[in-house]
Amino acid sequence: QRLVASGRTVDLVGSAFNGPAELGDHDHEGHSGWVISQIDANIVAWLRATNPHTVLLHIGTNDMNGNVDIANAPARLSALVDHILATAPGVEVFVAQIIPAMNATVESRIVAFNAALPGVLQSKGPHVHVVNMHSALTTADLADALHPSAGGYAKMAAAWFAALQSVPVSLAPTGPAIGSAVGLMNAGSGRCLDVTGANTAAGTATILWDCHGRPNQQWTRTAAGELRVFGTSCLDVQGAGTANGTQVI
């Protein structure tokens, strides 16, 4: 809601889908009860399926609450971030120091966990950002022992939004504006992505060619993440291949 109100077009992504109607976009990758290792076991597949530009992580609460190898929890989170960066090198990652808990024992674990995060993340590079979510809420903002009330979630949203605004590239589009036809030029050669011979038949190969701006070099990004040419034809990989040298059509 804050992003849309600021005039930005956003697409939340993830394999899960739920939440209050007022959220609008309900896609996410939050999994009730999951610990860091479970998220880590699935992160590569999720990233490949959704290709996000920005990742928000509030992770570790269930480890702390369940007393799951507390001493090594920061290292597990560090490994998770490594896997994110290796799979999606250009992604901006925001890692929260997690919110407070009602139970004093769990809270003491959370405080120690949060204190370790800047140290384990400081070497990850300029695309990893620590967000102090713990200070954004108090236990008065919780609906139960661990989870925020609606007011608590609003405070979390404000903290995430402020963090995103502090890193403008995290909110920058990752490609051409949706609906605008553009040429796609290879920086190394100075030539453009071109449909061979301006052929409109399905399966026609694409090539690099001197840029001329005619329809067979005009590519339109859609909200579904497609690149279209001639209005209806999508850029595609031959046979859904993944091997080096697979033809793009």
Tab-separated table of C-alpha atoms in Angstrom:
chain	number	residue	atom	x	y	z
A	1	GLN	CA	0.000	0.000	0.000
A	2	ARG	CA	2.827	2.421	0.823
A	3	LEU	CA	4.640	1.612	-2.405
A	4	VAL	CA	1.525	2.079	-4.519
A	5	ALA	CA	0.682	5.303	-2.682
A	6	SER	CA	4.157	6.589	-3.565
A	7	GLY	CA	3.365	6.113	-7.257
A	8	ARG	CA	5.256	2.874	-7.818
A	9	THR	CA	4.059	-0.212	-9.645
A	10	VAL	CA	5.049	-3.299	-7.677
A	11	ASP	CA	4.544	-7.026	-8.053
A	12	LEU	CA	4.897	-9.131	-4.914
A	13	VAL	CA	6.023	-12.660	-5.775
A	14	GLY	CA	6.145	-16.051	-4.085
A	15	SER	CA	4.603	-19.506	-4.073
A	16	ALA	CA	2.201	-18.687	-1.206
A	17	PHE	CA	-0.985	-16.628	-1.526
A	18	ASN	CA	-3.040	-15.315	1.382
A	19	GLY	CA	-3.642	-12.295	3.591
A	20	PRO	CA	-6.190	-9.522	4.180
A	21	ALA	CA	-8.148	-8.291	1.174
A	22	GLU	CA	-6.860	-4.744	1.606
A	23	LEU	CA	-3.329	-5.854	0.736
A	24	GLY	CA	-4.263	-6.243	-2.918
A	25	ASP	CA	-1.279	-8.363	-3.987
A	26	HIS	CA	-1.242	-11.542	-1.867
A	27	ASP	CA	1.805	-13.384	-3.264
A	28	HIS	CA	4.550	-14.023	-0.714
A	29	GLU	CA	7.064	-16.575	0.541
A	30	GLY	CA	6.182	-16.650	4.244
A	31	HIS	CA	5.755	-20.134	5.720
A	32	SER	CA	4.178	-20.592	9.140
A	33	GLY	CA	6.418	-22.363	11.623
A	34	TRP	CA	9.375	-22.752	9.272
A	35	VAL	CA	12.924	-22.333	10.538
A	36	ILE	CA	15.934	-20.920	8.698
A	37	SER	CA	17.091	-24.300	7.366
A	38	GLN	CA	13.697	-25.005	5.791
A	39	ILE	CA	13.684	-21.674	3.990
A	40	ASP	CA	17.276	-22.286	2.885
A	41	ALA	CA	16.369	-25.699	1.460
A	42	ASN	CA	13.852	-24.099	-0.906
A	43	ILE	CA	15.324	-20.682	-1.659
A	44	VAL	CA	17.086	-21.525	-4.912
A	45	ALA	CA	13.952	-22.986	-6.507
A	46	TRP	CA	11.850	-20.035	-5.343
A	47	LEU	CA	14.306	-17.490	-6.718
A	48	ARG	CA	14.493	-19.243	-10.076
A	49	ALA	CA	10.702	-19.370	-10.288
A	50	THR	CA	10.073	-15.717	-9.430
A	51	ASN	CA	13.254	-13.762	-10.330
A	52	PRO	CA	12.777	-11.041	-7.691
A	53	HIS	CA	14.562	-7.695	-7.717
A	54	THR	CA	14.320	-7.201	-3.933
A	55	VAL	CA	14.056	-9.752	-1.098
A	56	LEU	CA	12.804	-8.962	2.411
A	57	LEU	CA	13.844	-11.462	5.106
A	58	HIS	CA	12.337	-11.598	8.585
A	59	ILE	CA	13.619	-14.986	9.609
A	60	GLY	CA	14.739	-16.688	12.808
A	61	THR	CA	11.729	-16.252	15.099
A	62	ASN	CA	10.791	-19.930	14.901
A	63	ASP	CA	14.392	-20.987	15.553
A	64	MET	CA	14.438	-18.808	18.668
A	65	ASN	CA	11.012	-19.953	19.863
A	66	GLY	CA	11.796	-23.614	19.250
A	67	ASN	CA	15.312	-23.452	20.704
A	68	VAL	CA	16.689	-24.765	17.398
A	69	ASP	CA	20.520	-24.744	17.531
A	70	ILE	CA	20.511	-21.148	18.765
A	71	ALA	CA	24.293	-20.718	18.734
A	72	ASN	CA	24.516	-21.438	15.011
A	73	ALA	CA	21.383	-19.591	13.893
A	74	PRO	CA	23.297	-16.487	12.696
A	75	ALA	CA	25.594	-18.721	10.638
A	76	ARG	CA	22.580	-20.464	9.093
A	77	LEU	CA	21.124	-17.097	8.156
A	78	SER	CA	24.487	-16.097	6.701
A	79	ALA	CA	24.466	-19.235	4.521
A	80	LEU	CA	20.901	-18.480	3.400
A	81	VAL	CA	21.957	-15.004	2.278
A	82	ASP	CA	24.933	-16.525	0.431
A	83	HIS	CA	22.585	-18.818	-1.478
A	84	ILE	CA	20.336	-15.883	-2.382
A	85	LEU	CA	23.259	-13.867	-3.716
A	86	ALA	CA	24.704	-16.803	-5.638
A	87	THR	CA	21.378	-17.535	-7.313
A	88	ALA	CA	20.333	-13.928	-7.946
A	89	PRO	CA	23.514	-11.818	-7.926
A	90	GLY	CA	21.766	-8.520	-8.675
A	91	VAL	CA	19.101	-8.805	-5.988
A	92	GLU	CA	18.843	-6.351	-3.087
A	93	VAL	CA	18.449	-8.249	0.215
A	94	PHE	CA	17.004	-6.626	3.342
A	95	VAL	CA	17.506	-8.688	6.505
A	96	ALA	CA	15.479	-7.789	9.582
A	97	GLN	CA	16.674	-7.931	13.145
A	98	ILE	CA	13.543	-9.780	14.201
A	99	ILE	CA	10.717	-8.393	16.322
A	100	PRO	CA	10.386	-8.906	20.115
A	101	ALA	CA	8.665	-11.861	21.790
A	102	MET	CA	6.512	-11.972	24.914
A	103	ASN	CA	8.394	-14.815	26.597
A	104	ALA	CA	11.496	-13.577	28.396
A	105	THR	CA	13.611	-16.610	27.481
A	106	VAL	CA	12.718	-16.375	23.797
A	107	GLU	CA	13.296	-12.626	23.883
A	108	SER	CA	16.791	-13.092	25.312
A	109	ARG	CA	17.604	-15.430	22.417
A	110	ILE	CA	16.209	-12.906	19.949
A	111	VAL	CA	18.325	-10.091	21.391
A	112	ALA	CA	21.499	-12.182	21.063
A	113	PHE	CA	20.566	-13.335	17.548
A	114	ASN	CA	19.865	-9.787	16.401
A	115	ALA	CA	23.128	-8.540	17.854
A	116	ALA	CA	25.056	-11.095	15.785
A	117	LEU	CA	23.485	-10.217	12.434
A	118	PRO	CA	25.487	-7.101	11.494
A	119	GLY	CA	28.706	-9.011	12.071
A	120	VAL	CA	27.801	-12.067	9.981
A	121	LEU	CA	26.368	-9.945	7.171
A	122	GLN	CA	28.931	-7.150	6.939
A	123	SER	CA	31.081	-9.002	4.402
A	124	LYS	CA	28.193	-9.822	2.055
A	125	GLY	CA	28.641	-6.696	-0.049
A	126	PRO	CA	26.617	-3.608	-0.939
A	127	HIS	CA	23.422	-5.461	-1.857
A	128	VAL	CA	22.736	-6.724	1.693
A	129	HIS	CA	21.089	-4.376	4.190
A	130	VAL	CA	20.245	-4.887	7.878
A	131	VAL	CA	16.913	-3.463	9.090
A	132	ASN	CA	16.346	-2.871	12.797
A	133	MET	CA	12.827	-4.261	13.023
A	134	HIS	CA	13.223	-5.118	16.719
A	135	SER	CA	13.165	-1.463	17.731
A	136	ALA	CA	10.179	-0.711	15.492
A	137	LEU	CA	7.818	-2.731	17.720
A	138	THR	CA	7.283	-3.463	21.386
A	139	THR	CA	5.448	-6.369	22.973
A	140	ALA	CA	2.394	-4.097	23.088
A	141	ASP	CA	2.299	-4.480	19.293
A	142	LEU	CA	1.905	-8.273	19.467
A	143	ALA	CA	-1.352	-10.181	19.059
A	144	ASP	CA	0.071	-13.266	20.783
A	145	ALA	CA	3.436	-14.461	22.079
A	146	LEU	CA	5.180	-14.016	18.711
A	147	HIS	CA	2.976	-12.446	16.047
A	148	PRO	CA	2.152	-8.761	15.488
A	149	SER	CA	-1.303	-7.269	15.744
A	150	ALA	CA	-2.629	-5.308	12.775
A	151	GLY	CA	-1.019	-2.234	14.296
A	152	GLY	CA	2.244	-4.116	14.680
A	153	TYR	CA	2.214	-5.182	11.055
A	154	ALA	CA	1.617	-1.545	10.080
A	155	LYS	CA	4.733	-0.572	12.024
A	156	MET	CA	6.694	-3.317	10.270
A	157	ALA	CA	5.454	-2.031	6.920
A	158	ALA	CA	6.658	1.456	7.809
A	159	ALA	CA	10.094	0.110	8.754
A	160	TRP	CA	10.406	-1.923	5.549
A	161	PHE	CA	9.281	1.043	3.471
A	162	ALA	CA	11.823	3.361	5.094
A	163	ALA	CA	14.573	0.793	4.483
A	164	LEU	CA	13.588	0.418	0.824
A	165	GLN	CA	13.538	4.181	0.350
A	166	SER	CA	17.040	4.414	1.811
A	167	VAL	CA	18.303	2.169	-1.027
A	168	PRO	CA	16.686	3.696	-4.141
A	169	VAL	CA	17.983	0.984	-6.464
A	170	SER	CA	15.850	-1.529	-4.541
A	171	LEU	CA	12.755	0.212	-5.923
A	172	ALA	CA	14.099	0.810	-9.438
A	173	PRO	CA	12.582	-1.140	-12.331
A	174	THR	CA	14.668	-4.052	-13.551
A	175	GLY	CA	13.816	-3.661	-17.219
A	176	PRO	CA	11.927	-1.542	-19.722
A	177	ALA	CA	8.722	0.110	-18.555
A	178	ILE	CA	5.705	-2.178	-18.880
A	179	GLY	CA	3.865	-1.551	-22.141
A	180	SER	CA	6.598	0.511	-23.790
A	181	ALA	CA	8.280	-0.872	-26.920
A	182	VAL	CA	12.066	-0.529	-26.798
A	183	GLY	CA	15.149	-1.783	-28.569
A	184	LEU	CA	17.420	-4.112	-26.590
A	185	MET	CA	21.065	-3.374	-27.341
A	186	ASN	CA	24.013	-5.569	-26.419
A	187	ALA	CA	26.521	-3.323	-24.672
A	188	GLY	CA	29.493	-5.306	-25.957
A	189	SER	CA	28.645	-5.188	-29.658
A	190	GLY	CA	26.383	-2.138	-29.861
A	191	ARG	CA	23.912	-4.252	-31.860
A	192	CYS	CA	20.239	-4.955	-31.125
A	193	LEU	CA	18.130	-8.052	-30.518
A	194	ASP	CA	16.466	-8.714	-33.874
A	195	VAL	CA	13.930	-11.209	-35.264
A	196	THR	CA	15.623	-12.737	-38.289
A	197	GLY	CA	14.290	-11.317	-41.555
A	198	ALA	CA	11.373	-9.645	-39.742
A	199	ASN	CA	9.674	-13.054	-39.979
A	200	THR	CA	6.507	-13.289	-37.864
A	201	ALA	CA	6.260	-17.108	-37.870
A	202	ALA	CA	6.481	-18.930	-34.536
A	203	GLY	CA	9.945	-20.379	-33.968
A	204	THR	CA	11.827	-17.730	-35.917
A	205	ALA	CA	15.338	-17.292	-34.566
A	206	THR	CA	16.548	-14.101	-32.932
A	207	ILE	CA	19.953	-12.611	-33.698
A	208	LEU	CA	22.097	-9.561	-33.028
A	209	TRP	CA	21.890	-7.007	-35.838
A	210	ASP	CA	22.700	-3.376	-36.455
A	211	CYS	CA	20.109	-1.295	-34.595
A	212	HIS	CA	17.499	0.220	-36.901
A	213	GLY	CA	14.375	0.553	-34.733
A	214	ARG	CA	11.974	-1.270	-37.051
A	215	PRO	CA	9.208	-3.538	-35.650
A	216	ASN	CA	11.366	-6.673	-35.548
A	217	GLN	CA	13.616	-4.904	-33.018
A	218	GLN	CA	10.860	-3.431	-30.876
A	219	TRP	CA	10.316	-5.405	-27.655
A	220	THR	CA	7.521	-4.747	-25.174
A	221	ARG	CA	7.684	-5.856	-21.552
A	222	THR	CA	4.367	-7.099	-20.136
A	223	ALA	CA	3.127	-7.254	-16.544
A	224	ALA	CA	3.424	-11.046	-16.803
A	225	GLY	CA	7.198	-10.718	-17.288
A	226	GLU	CA	7.150	-11.454	-21.016
A	227	LEU	CA	9.055	-9.699	-23.790
A	228	ARG	CA	6.808	-9.427	-26.847
A	229	VAL	CA	7.518	-8.507	-30.429
A	230	PHE	CA	4.983	-7.819	-33.215
A	231	GLY	CA	2.389	-7.398	-30.477
A	232	THR	CA	1.639	-11.068	-29.817
A	233	SER	CA	4.856	-13.115	-30.077
A	234	CYS	CA	6.946	-13.828	-26.960
A	235	LEU	CA	10.686	-14.216	-26.675
A	236	ASP	CA	11.206	-17.905	-25.868
A	237	VAL	CA	13.899	-20.516	-25.322
A	238	GLN	CA	13.809	-23.352	-27.851
A	239	GLY	CA	12.297	-26.446	-26.254
A	240	ALA	CA	12.575	-24.934	-22.757
A	241	GLY	CA	16.272	-25.814	-22.970
A	242	THR	CA	18.717	-24.824	-20.241
A	243	ALA	CA	22.029	-25.856	-21.849
A	244	ASN	CA	24.687	-23.459	-23.074
A	245	GLY	CA	24.021	-22.533	-26.700
A	246	THR	CA	20.273	-23.188	-26.614
A	247	GLN	CA	18.582	-21.082	-29.300
A	248	VAL	CA	16.412	-18.115	-28.385
A	249	ILE	CA	13.368	-17.714	-30.664
